XYZ file of C-alpha atoms in Angstrom:
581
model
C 27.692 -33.167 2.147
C 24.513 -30.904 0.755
C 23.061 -32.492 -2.111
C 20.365 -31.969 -4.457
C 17.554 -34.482 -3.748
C 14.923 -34.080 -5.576
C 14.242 -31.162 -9.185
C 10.558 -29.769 -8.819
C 8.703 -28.062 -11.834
C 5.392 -27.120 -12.311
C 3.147 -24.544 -14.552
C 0.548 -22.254 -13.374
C -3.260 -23.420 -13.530
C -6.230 -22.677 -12.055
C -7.812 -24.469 -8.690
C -11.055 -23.359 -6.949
C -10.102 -21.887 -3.340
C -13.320 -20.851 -1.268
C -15.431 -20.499 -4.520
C -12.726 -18.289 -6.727
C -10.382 -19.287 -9.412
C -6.953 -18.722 -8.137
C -4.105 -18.927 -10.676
C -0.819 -20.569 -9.227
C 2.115 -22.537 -10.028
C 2.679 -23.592 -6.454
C 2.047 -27.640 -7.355
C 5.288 -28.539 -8.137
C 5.950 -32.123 -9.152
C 9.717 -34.513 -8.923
C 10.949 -34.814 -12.789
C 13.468 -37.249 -13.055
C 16.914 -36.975 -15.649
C 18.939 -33.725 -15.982
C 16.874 -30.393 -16.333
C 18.311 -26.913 -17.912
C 18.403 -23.954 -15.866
C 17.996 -20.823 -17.131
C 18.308 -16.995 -16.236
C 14.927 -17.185 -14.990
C 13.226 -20.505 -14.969
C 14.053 -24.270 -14.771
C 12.670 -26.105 -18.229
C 8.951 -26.973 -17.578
C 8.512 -24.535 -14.747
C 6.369 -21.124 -14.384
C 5.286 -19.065 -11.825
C 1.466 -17.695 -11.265
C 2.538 -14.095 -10.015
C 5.270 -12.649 -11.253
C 4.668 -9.719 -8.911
C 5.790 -11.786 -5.677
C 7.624 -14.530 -7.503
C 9.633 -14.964 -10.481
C 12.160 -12.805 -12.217
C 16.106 -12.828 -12.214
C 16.145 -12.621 -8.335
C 13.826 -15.549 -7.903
C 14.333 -17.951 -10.321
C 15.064 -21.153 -8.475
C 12.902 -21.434 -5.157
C 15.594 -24.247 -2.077
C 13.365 -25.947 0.914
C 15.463 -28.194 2.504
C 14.596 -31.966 3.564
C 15.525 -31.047 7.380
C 12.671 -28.803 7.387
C 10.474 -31.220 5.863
C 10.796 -33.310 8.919
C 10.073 -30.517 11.339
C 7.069 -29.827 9.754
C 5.841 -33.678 9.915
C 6.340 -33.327 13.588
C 4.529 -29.989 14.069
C 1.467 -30.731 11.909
C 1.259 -34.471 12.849
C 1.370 -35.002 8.744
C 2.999 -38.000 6.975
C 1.737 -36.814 3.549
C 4.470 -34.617 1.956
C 6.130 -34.929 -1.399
C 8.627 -33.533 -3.268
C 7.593 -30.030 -4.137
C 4.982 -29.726 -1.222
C 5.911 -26.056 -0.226
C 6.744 -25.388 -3.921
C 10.072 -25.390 -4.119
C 12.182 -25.964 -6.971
C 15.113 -27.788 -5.041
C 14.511 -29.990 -2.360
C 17.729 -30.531 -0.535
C 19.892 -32.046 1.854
C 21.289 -29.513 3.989
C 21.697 -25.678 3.310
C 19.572 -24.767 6.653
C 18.359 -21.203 6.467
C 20.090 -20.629 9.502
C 23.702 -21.400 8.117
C 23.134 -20.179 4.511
C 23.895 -16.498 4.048
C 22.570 -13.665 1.533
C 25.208 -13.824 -1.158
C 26.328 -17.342 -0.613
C 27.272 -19.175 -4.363
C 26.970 -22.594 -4.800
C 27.606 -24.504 -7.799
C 24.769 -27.680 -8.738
C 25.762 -29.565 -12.021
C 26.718 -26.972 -14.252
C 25.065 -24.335 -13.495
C 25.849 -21.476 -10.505
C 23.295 -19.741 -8.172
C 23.894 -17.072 -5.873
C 21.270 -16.590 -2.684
C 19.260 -13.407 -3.086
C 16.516 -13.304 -0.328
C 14.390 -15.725 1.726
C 10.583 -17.101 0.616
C 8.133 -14.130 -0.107
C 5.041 -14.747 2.046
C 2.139 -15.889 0.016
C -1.286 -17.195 1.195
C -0.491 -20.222 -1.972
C 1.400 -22.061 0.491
C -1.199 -22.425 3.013
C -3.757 -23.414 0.109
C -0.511 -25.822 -0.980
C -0.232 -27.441 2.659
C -3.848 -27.623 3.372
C -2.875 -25.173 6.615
C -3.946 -21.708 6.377
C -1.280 -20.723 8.509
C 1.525 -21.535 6.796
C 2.861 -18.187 5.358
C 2.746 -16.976 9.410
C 4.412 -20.072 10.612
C 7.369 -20.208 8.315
C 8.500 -17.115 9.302
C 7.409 -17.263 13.087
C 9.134 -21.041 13.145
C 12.349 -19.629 11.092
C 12.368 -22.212 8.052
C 11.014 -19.339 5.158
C 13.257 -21.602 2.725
C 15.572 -19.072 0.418
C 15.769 -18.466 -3.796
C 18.507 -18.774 -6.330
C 19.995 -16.156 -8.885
C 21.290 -18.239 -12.092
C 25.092 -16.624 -12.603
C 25.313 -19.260 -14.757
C 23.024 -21.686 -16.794
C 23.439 -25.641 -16.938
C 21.643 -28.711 -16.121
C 20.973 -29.935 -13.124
C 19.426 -33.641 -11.033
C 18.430 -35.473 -8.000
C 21.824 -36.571 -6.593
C 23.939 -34.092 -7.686
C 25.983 -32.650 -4.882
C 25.794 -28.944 -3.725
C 29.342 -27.239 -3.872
C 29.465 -23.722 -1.958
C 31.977 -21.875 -4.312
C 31.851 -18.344 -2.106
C 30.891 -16.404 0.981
C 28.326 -13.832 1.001
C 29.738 -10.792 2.732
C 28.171 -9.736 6.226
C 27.471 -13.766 6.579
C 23.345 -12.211 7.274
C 21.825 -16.077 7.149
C 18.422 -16.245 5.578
C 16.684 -16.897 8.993
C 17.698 -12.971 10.384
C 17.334 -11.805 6.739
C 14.050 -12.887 6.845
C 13.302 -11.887 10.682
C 14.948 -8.020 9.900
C 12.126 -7.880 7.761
C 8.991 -9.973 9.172
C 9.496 -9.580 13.052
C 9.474 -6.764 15.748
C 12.860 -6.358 16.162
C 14.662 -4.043 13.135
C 18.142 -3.097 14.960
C 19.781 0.049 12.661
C 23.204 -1.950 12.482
C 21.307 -5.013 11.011
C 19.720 -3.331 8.541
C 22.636 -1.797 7.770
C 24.564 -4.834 7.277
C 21.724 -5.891 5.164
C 22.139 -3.171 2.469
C 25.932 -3.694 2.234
C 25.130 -7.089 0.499
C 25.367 -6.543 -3.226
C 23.694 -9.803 -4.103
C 20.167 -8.642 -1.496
C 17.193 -8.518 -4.139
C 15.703 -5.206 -5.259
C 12.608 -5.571 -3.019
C 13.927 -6.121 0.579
C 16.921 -3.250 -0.217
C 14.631 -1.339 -0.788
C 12.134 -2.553 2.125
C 15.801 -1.661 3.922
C 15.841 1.388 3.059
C 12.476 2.407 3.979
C 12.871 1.263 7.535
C 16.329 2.655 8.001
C 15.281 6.226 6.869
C 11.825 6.144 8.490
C 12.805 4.648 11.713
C 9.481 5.004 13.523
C 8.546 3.166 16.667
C 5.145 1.734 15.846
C 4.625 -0.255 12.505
C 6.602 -1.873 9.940
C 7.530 0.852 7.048
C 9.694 -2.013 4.964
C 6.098 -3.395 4.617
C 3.319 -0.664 4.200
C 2.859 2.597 4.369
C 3.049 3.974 8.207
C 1.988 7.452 9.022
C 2.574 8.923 12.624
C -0.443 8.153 14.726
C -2.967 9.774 14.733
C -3.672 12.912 17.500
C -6.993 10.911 18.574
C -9.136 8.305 18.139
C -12.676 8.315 17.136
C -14.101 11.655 16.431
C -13.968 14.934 18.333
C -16.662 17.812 17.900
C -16.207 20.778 16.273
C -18.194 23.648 15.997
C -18.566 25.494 12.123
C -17.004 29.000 12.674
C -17.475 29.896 8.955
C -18.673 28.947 5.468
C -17.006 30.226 2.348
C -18.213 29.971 -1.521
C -14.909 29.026 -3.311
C -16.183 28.541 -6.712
C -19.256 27.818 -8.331
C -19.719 24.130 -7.027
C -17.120 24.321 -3.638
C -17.703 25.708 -0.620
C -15.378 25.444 2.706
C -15.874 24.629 6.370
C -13.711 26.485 8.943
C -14.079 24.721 11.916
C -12.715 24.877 15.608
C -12.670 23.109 18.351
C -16.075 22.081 19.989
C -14.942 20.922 23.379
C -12.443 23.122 24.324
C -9.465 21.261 23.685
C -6.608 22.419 20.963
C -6.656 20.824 18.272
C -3.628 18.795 16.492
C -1.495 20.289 13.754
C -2.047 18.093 10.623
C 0.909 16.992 8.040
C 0.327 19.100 5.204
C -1.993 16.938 2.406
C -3.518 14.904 5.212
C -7.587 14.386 5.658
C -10.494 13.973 8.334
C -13.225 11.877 8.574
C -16.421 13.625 9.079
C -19.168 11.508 10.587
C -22.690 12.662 9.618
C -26.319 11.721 11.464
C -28.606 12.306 8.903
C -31.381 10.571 10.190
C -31.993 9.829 13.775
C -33.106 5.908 12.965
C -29.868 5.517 10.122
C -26.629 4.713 10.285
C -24.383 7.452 10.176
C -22.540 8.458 6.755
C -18.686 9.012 6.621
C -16.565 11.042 3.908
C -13.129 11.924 3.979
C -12.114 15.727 3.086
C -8.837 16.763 2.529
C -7.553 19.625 5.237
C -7.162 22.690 2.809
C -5.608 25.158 4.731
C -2.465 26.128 6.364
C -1.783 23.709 8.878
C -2.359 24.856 12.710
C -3.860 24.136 16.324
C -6.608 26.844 15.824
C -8.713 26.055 13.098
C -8.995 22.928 10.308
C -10.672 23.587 7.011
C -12.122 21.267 4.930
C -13.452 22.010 0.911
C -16.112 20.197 -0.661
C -17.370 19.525 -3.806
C -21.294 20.101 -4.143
C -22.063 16.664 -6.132
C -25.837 16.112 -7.987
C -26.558 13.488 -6.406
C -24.262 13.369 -3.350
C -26.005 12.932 0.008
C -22.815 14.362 2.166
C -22.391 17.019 0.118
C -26.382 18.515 0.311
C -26.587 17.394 3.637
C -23.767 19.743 4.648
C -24.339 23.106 2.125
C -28.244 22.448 2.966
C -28.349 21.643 6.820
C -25.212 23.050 8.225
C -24.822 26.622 9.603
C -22.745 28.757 11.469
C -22.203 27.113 15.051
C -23.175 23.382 13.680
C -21.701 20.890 15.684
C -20.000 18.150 13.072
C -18.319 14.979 14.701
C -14.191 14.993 12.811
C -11.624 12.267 12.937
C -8.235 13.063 13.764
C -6.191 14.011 10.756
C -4.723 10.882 9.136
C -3.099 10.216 5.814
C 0.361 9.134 4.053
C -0.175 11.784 1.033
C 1.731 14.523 2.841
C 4.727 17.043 1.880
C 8.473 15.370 1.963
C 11.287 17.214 2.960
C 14.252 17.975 1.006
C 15.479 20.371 -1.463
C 14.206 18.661 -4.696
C 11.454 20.117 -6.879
C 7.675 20.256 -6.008
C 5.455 19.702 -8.744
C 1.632 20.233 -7.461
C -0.499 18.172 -10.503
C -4.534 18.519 -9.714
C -7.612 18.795 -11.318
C -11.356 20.049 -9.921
C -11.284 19.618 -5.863
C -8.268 17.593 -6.036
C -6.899 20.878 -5.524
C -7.338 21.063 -1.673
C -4.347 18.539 -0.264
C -2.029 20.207 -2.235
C -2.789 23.599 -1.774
C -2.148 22.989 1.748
C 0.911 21.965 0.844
C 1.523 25.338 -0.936
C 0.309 27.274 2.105
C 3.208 25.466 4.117
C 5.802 25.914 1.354
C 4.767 29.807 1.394
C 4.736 30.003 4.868
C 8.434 28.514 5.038
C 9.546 30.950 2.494
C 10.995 27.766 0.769
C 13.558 28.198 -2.072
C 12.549 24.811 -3.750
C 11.783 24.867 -7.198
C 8.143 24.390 -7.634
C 5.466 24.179 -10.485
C 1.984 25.057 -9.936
C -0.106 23.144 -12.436
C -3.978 22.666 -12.589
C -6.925 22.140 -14.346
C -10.613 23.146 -14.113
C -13.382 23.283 -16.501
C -13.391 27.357 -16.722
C -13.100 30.660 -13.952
C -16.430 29.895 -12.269
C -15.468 26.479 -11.517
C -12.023 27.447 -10.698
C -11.491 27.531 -6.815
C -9.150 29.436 -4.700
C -7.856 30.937 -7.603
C -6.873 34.499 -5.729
C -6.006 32.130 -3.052
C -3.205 30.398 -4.772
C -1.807 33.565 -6.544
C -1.211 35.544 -3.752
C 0.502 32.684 -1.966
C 3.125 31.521 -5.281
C 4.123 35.447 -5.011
C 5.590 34.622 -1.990
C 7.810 32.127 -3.221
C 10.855 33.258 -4.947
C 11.048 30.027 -7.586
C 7.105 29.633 -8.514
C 5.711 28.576 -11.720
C 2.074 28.473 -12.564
C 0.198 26.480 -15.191
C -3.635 26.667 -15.470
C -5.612 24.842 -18.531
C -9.346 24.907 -18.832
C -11.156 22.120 -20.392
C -14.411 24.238 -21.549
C -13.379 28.174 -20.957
C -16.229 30.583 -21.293
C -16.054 33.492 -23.893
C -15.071 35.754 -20.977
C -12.320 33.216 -19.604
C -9.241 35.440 -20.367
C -6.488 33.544 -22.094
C -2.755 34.852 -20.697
C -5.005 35.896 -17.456
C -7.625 33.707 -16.082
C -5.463 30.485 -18.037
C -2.752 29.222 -19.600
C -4.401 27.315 -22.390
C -7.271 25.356 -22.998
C -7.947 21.722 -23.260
C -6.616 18.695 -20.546
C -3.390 18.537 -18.612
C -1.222 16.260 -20.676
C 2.582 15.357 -19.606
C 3.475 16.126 -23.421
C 3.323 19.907 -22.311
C 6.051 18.961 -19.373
C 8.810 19.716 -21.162
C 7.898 22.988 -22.500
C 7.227 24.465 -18.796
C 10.341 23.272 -17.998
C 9.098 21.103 -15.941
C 12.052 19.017 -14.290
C 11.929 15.106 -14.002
C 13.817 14.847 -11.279
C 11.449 16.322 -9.182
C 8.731 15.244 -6.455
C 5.276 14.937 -8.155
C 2.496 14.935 -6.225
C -1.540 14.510 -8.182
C -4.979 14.681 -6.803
C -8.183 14.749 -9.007
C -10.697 12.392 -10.688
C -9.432 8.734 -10.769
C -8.882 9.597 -14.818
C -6.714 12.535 -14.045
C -4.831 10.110 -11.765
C -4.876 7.449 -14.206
C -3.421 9.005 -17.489
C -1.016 11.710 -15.463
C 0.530 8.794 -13.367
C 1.212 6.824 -16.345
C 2.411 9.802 -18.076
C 4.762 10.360 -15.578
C 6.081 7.076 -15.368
C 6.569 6.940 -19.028
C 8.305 10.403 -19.157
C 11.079 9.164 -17.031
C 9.884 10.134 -13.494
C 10.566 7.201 -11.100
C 7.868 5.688 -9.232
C 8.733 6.448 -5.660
C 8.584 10.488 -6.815
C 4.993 9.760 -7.733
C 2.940 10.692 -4.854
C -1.580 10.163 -5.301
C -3.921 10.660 -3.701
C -8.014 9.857 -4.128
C -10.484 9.135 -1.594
C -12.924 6.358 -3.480
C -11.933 2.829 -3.471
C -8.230 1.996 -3.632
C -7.662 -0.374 -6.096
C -7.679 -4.039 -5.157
C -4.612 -6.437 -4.551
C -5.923 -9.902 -4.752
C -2.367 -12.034 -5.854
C -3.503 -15.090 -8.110
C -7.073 -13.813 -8.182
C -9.072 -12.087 -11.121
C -10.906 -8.907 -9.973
C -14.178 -8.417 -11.001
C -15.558 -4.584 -10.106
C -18.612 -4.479 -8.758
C -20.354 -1.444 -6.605
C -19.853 -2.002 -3.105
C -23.186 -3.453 -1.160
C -24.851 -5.179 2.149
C -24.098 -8.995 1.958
C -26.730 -11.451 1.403
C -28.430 -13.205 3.531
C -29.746 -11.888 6.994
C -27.740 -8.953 8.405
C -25.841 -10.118 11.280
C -26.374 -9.046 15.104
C -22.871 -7.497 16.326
C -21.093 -3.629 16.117
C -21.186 -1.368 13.387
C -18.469 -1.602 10.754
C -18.097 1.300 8.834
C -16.202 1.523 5.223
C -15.639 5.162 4.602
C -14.798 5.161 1.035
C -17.375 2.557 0.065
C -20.116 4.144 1.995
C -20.840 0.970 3.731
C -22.139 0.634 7.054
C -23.276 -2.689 8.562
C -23.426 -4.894 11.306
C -20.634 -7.505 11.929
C -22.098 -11.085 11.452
C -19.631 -13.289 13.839
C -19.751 -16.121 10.481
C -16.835 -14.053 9.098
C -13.406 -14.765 10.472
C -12.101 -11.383 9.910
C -12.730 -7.867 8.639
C -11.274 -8.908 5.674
C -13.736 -11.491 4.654
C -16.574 -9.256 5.898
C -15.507 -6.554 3.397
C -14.765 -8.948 0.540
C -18.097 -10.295 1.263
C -19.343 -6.694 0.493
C -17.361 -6.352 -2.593
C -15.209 -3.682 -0.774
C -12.043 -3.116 -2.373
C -9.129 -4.888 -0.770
C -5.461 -5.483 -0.172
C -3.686 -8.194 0.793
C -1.350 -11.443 0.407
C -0.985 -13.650 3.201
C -4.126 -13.556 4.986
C -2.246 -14.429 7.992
C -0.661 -11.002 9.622
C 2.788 -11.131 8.338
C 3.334 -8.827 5.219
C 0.916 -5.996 6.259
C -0.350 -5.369 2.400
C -4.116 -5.487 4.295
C -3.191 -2.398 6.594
C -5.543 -0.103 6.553
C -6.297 2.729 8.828
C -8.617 2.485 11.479
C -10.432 5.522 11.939
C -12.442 4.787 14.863
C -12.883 1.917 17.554
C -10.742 -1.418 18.557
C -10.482 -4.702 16.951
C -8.965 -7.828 18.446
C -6.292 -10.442 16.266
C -6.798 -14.185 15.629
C -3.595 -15.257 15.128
C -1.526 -12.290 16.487
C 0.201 -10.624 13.987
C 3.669 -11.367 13.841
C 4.786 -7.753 13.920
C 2.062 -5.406 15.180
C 0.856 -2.593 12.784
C 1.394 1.338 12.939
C -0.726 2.735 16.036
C -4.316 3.526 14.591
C -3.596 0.849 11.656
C -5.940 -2.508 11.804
C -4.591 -5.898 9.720
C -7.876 -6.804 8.694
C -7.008 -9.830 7.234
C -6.372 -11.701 11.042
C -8.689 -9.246 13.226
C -12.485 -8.396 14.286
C -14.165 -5.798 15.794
C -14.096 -5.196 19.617
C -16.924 -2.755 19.726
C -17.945 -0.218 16.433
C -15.454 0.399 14.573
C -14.531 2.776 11.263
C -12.168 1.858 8.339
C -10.270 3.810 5.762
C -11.903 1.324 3.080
């Protein structure tokens, strides 16, 4: 007979974890008596992050006494409580492996339904005193499972567990959980998977991802996997022309410098372009957007002449015709979907460039998609590949064009040069005829970005036809942990004595100290802006790409990232190596 053993609540607080304040509910302590359960909470309970826990999907947390005792035994511990991997409901039986997506079971008076298996969180290994935890649940099969309330009531310790239905597709948590965390992602599994109404929003739509992408290296239900890249490291090329596009961007047309043809990029994808400046210095890295039709015979890359940039004078000052520059293979997620939906091309200043490769392909298709044109620049002199991006809208049968000026000179021709003056807004959407339904994709200044995606999202657009793109720092994801901005920099203390490690958008290069236990900490130690969850290899938020180099894993991950992708958070450098950070 399953039975309820033990009712665990707790509210979020702070605790000091490696000298930051991390907020989490994950202490969970036995109450005794009845306690009401409602849509989303038991009385007296909370959750820290309502971004991986929490909500109607995950209201009740189930870990299950059996897998109390295997843990004992594995860790040599005799030190667990009730509510030691933060579970709501400790119980007596339910085993992950026998329990099934959709299963209903009835506990006092109220009803749950199961809706997924444990989210991996690095809280459990701070919990457990075992910073492997969120890896070994799922690599040991015990993840533990949550509760939709289908209907409130009260609940205790002793109250016996009645399964009132079958789940359809009988998918137990264990190979729910293994679809998802583990190398093997059968098409008729996942299939089964998203026939199960009762399957949260998050893993259908994980699901989803990995049944439409279907690629061979990588794990697209859990971050963002592009097709490897052509080659590793950097290639030369030699400069076969410079243009003047406006008054502050010029172009590089460059070709192959040993020989070899060169890979056709995805249409909004970048390079890395590795400068010596100095002969004693480490080398400085920017990414550039590929501007141009894409094709094996040439790539070209726009820049934006910045007052004080050092890339940017270094290249309109120092490079000429015939230059050798060092370039990365083409990399990058921001590229051109397929379908017949609208195109709506939103960018501002040289934010311009991955999209207006994107209109070179569309032209060069002939495409009959519906698609809007829409950008902003300060006035005509600053306004780049403006004959450019005429000449290639004629040659699509359903173009629309939509150019605002910020500061237009007196002989800035309203009707001819622009549209109207003043800052792209959304507001003005609707009067273009601008459709909602469409695929949105925005580069510019991280403000442009900022207001237009919000915009957008408040407009009605949904969030997965949002595409961005910007090359400085990504915004952090640090669950449970306050981010404080700071300027990325060298870490104190003496610089250590192994490889480079390069962090292109940060600007950062430095030598790996072998203190650190993984890129990760290295880059946090450099106030680099970071992703990631479970410190541990298992849900991939820390993927990032690795431009250049090798890096060896401590643990393994659990389910090996795209080819040219690193999981910084469980892996160091073999050798000098380049990241997309």
């Amino acid at each position: 007979m399953a039975q309820l053993l033990s009712v665990n609540v707790g509210l979020p607080r702070e605790i000091l974890w490696r000298e930051k304040s991390v907020r989490t509910a994950v202490w969970k302590e036995a109450v005794g008596g009845r306690r009401k359960v409602g849509r989303l909470n038991l009385d007296g309970d909370g959750q820290g992050d309502l971004v991986g826990h929490g909500g109607e999907h995950r209201a009740a947390f189930v870990y299950q006494i059996d897998s109390y005792h295997y843990w004992e035994r594995q860790l040599g511990r005799k030190d667990f409580v009730f509510g030691q991997f933060g579970e709501n409901f400790t119980v007596e039986g339910l085993s992950d492996d026998e329990v099934c997506i959709g299963d209903r079971y009835r506990i006092g008076s109220a009803l749950f339904e199961v809706t997924q298996p444990r989210v991996t969180c690095y809280r459990v290994g701070i919990r457990m005193d075992e910073p492997r935890m969120a890896a070994l649940l799922v690599e040991h099969h015990r993840p533990g499972f949550y509760f939709r309330v289908l209907e409130t009531g009260e609940v205790g310790a002793g109250d016996e567990i009645i399964k009132v239905t079958d789940g359809p597709e009988r998918m137990s948590v264990t190979e729910t959980d293994a679809l998802l965390y583990l190398t093997d992602h059968s098409r008729p599994q996942l299939e089964r998977a998203l026939r199960i109404p009762a399957l949260a929003a998050g893993w259908r739509s994980s699901f989803q991802t990995m049944l439409q992408q279907g690629l061979a290296t990588g794990n697209p239900g859990l971050s963002v996997v592009s097709p490897p890249p052509a080659w590793t490291g950097f290639r030369p090329m030699r400069v076969s022309r410079i243009d003047r596009e406006s008054k502050s961007v010029f172009s590089l047309v460059l070709v192959s410098g040993d020989g070899q043809t060169l890979a056709a990029a995805l249409p909004g994808q970048f390079v890395v372009l590795r400068l010596h400046m100095q002969s004693d210095g480490p080398p400085v890295l920017r990414s550039y957007s590929l501007s141009d039709l894409p094709g094996t015979v040439h790539y070209r890359v726009s820049i934006k002449e910045e007052e004080n940039g050092i890339a940017s004078t270094y290249l309109r000052t120092r490079i000429k015709l015939g230059s050798i520059l060092e370039v990365s293979a083409p990399r990058g997620s921001f590229t051109l979907r397929s379908g017949n939906e609208p195109v709506v091309f939103l960018s501002a200043g040289v934010g311009v460039t991955p999209v207006l490769a994107m209109l070179h392909t569309l032209a060069a298709e002939k495409s009959n998609r519906p698609l809007w044109w829409i950008y902003g620049a300060r006035n005509r002199e600053d306004h780049p590949f403006l004959q450019e991006s005429r000449a290639l809208l004629q040659e699509l049968k359903h173009g629309h064009s939509y150019i605002q000026y910020s500061r237009p000179e007196p002989a800035d021709q309203p009707g001819v040069d622009f549209d109207a003056a003043g800052h792209l807004t959304v507001s003005a959407f609707d009067k273009m005829g601008v459709p909602r339904e469409g695929q949105f994709y925005l580069c510019g200044p991280p403000a442009f970005l900022r207001d237009l995606t919000a915009g957008l999202a408040a407009w009605g657009v949904p969030i997965d036809h949002i595409h961005t793109e910007i090359f400085a720092p990504l915004d952090s994801t640090t669950p449970g942990i306050k981010v404080v901005t700071h300027t990325p920099h060298l870490p104190a203390g003496r610089a250590g004595l192994g490889p480079q490690v390069s962090f292109t958008r940060s600007g950062l290069t430095l030598p790996w100290d072998a203190k650190y236990q993984s890129l990760l900490e290295l880059a946090e130690a450099c106030d680099v802006s970071v992703r990631w969850s479970c410190r541990t290899g298992v849900c991939h938020t820390c993927a990032t790409a690795l431009i250049a180099g090798n890096v060896e894993y401590e643990p393994d991950p659990l389910d090996p990232p795209a080819t040219g992708d690193a999981l910084i958070c469980c892996s160091r450098p073999r050798g000098e190596v380049v990241l997309d950070l």
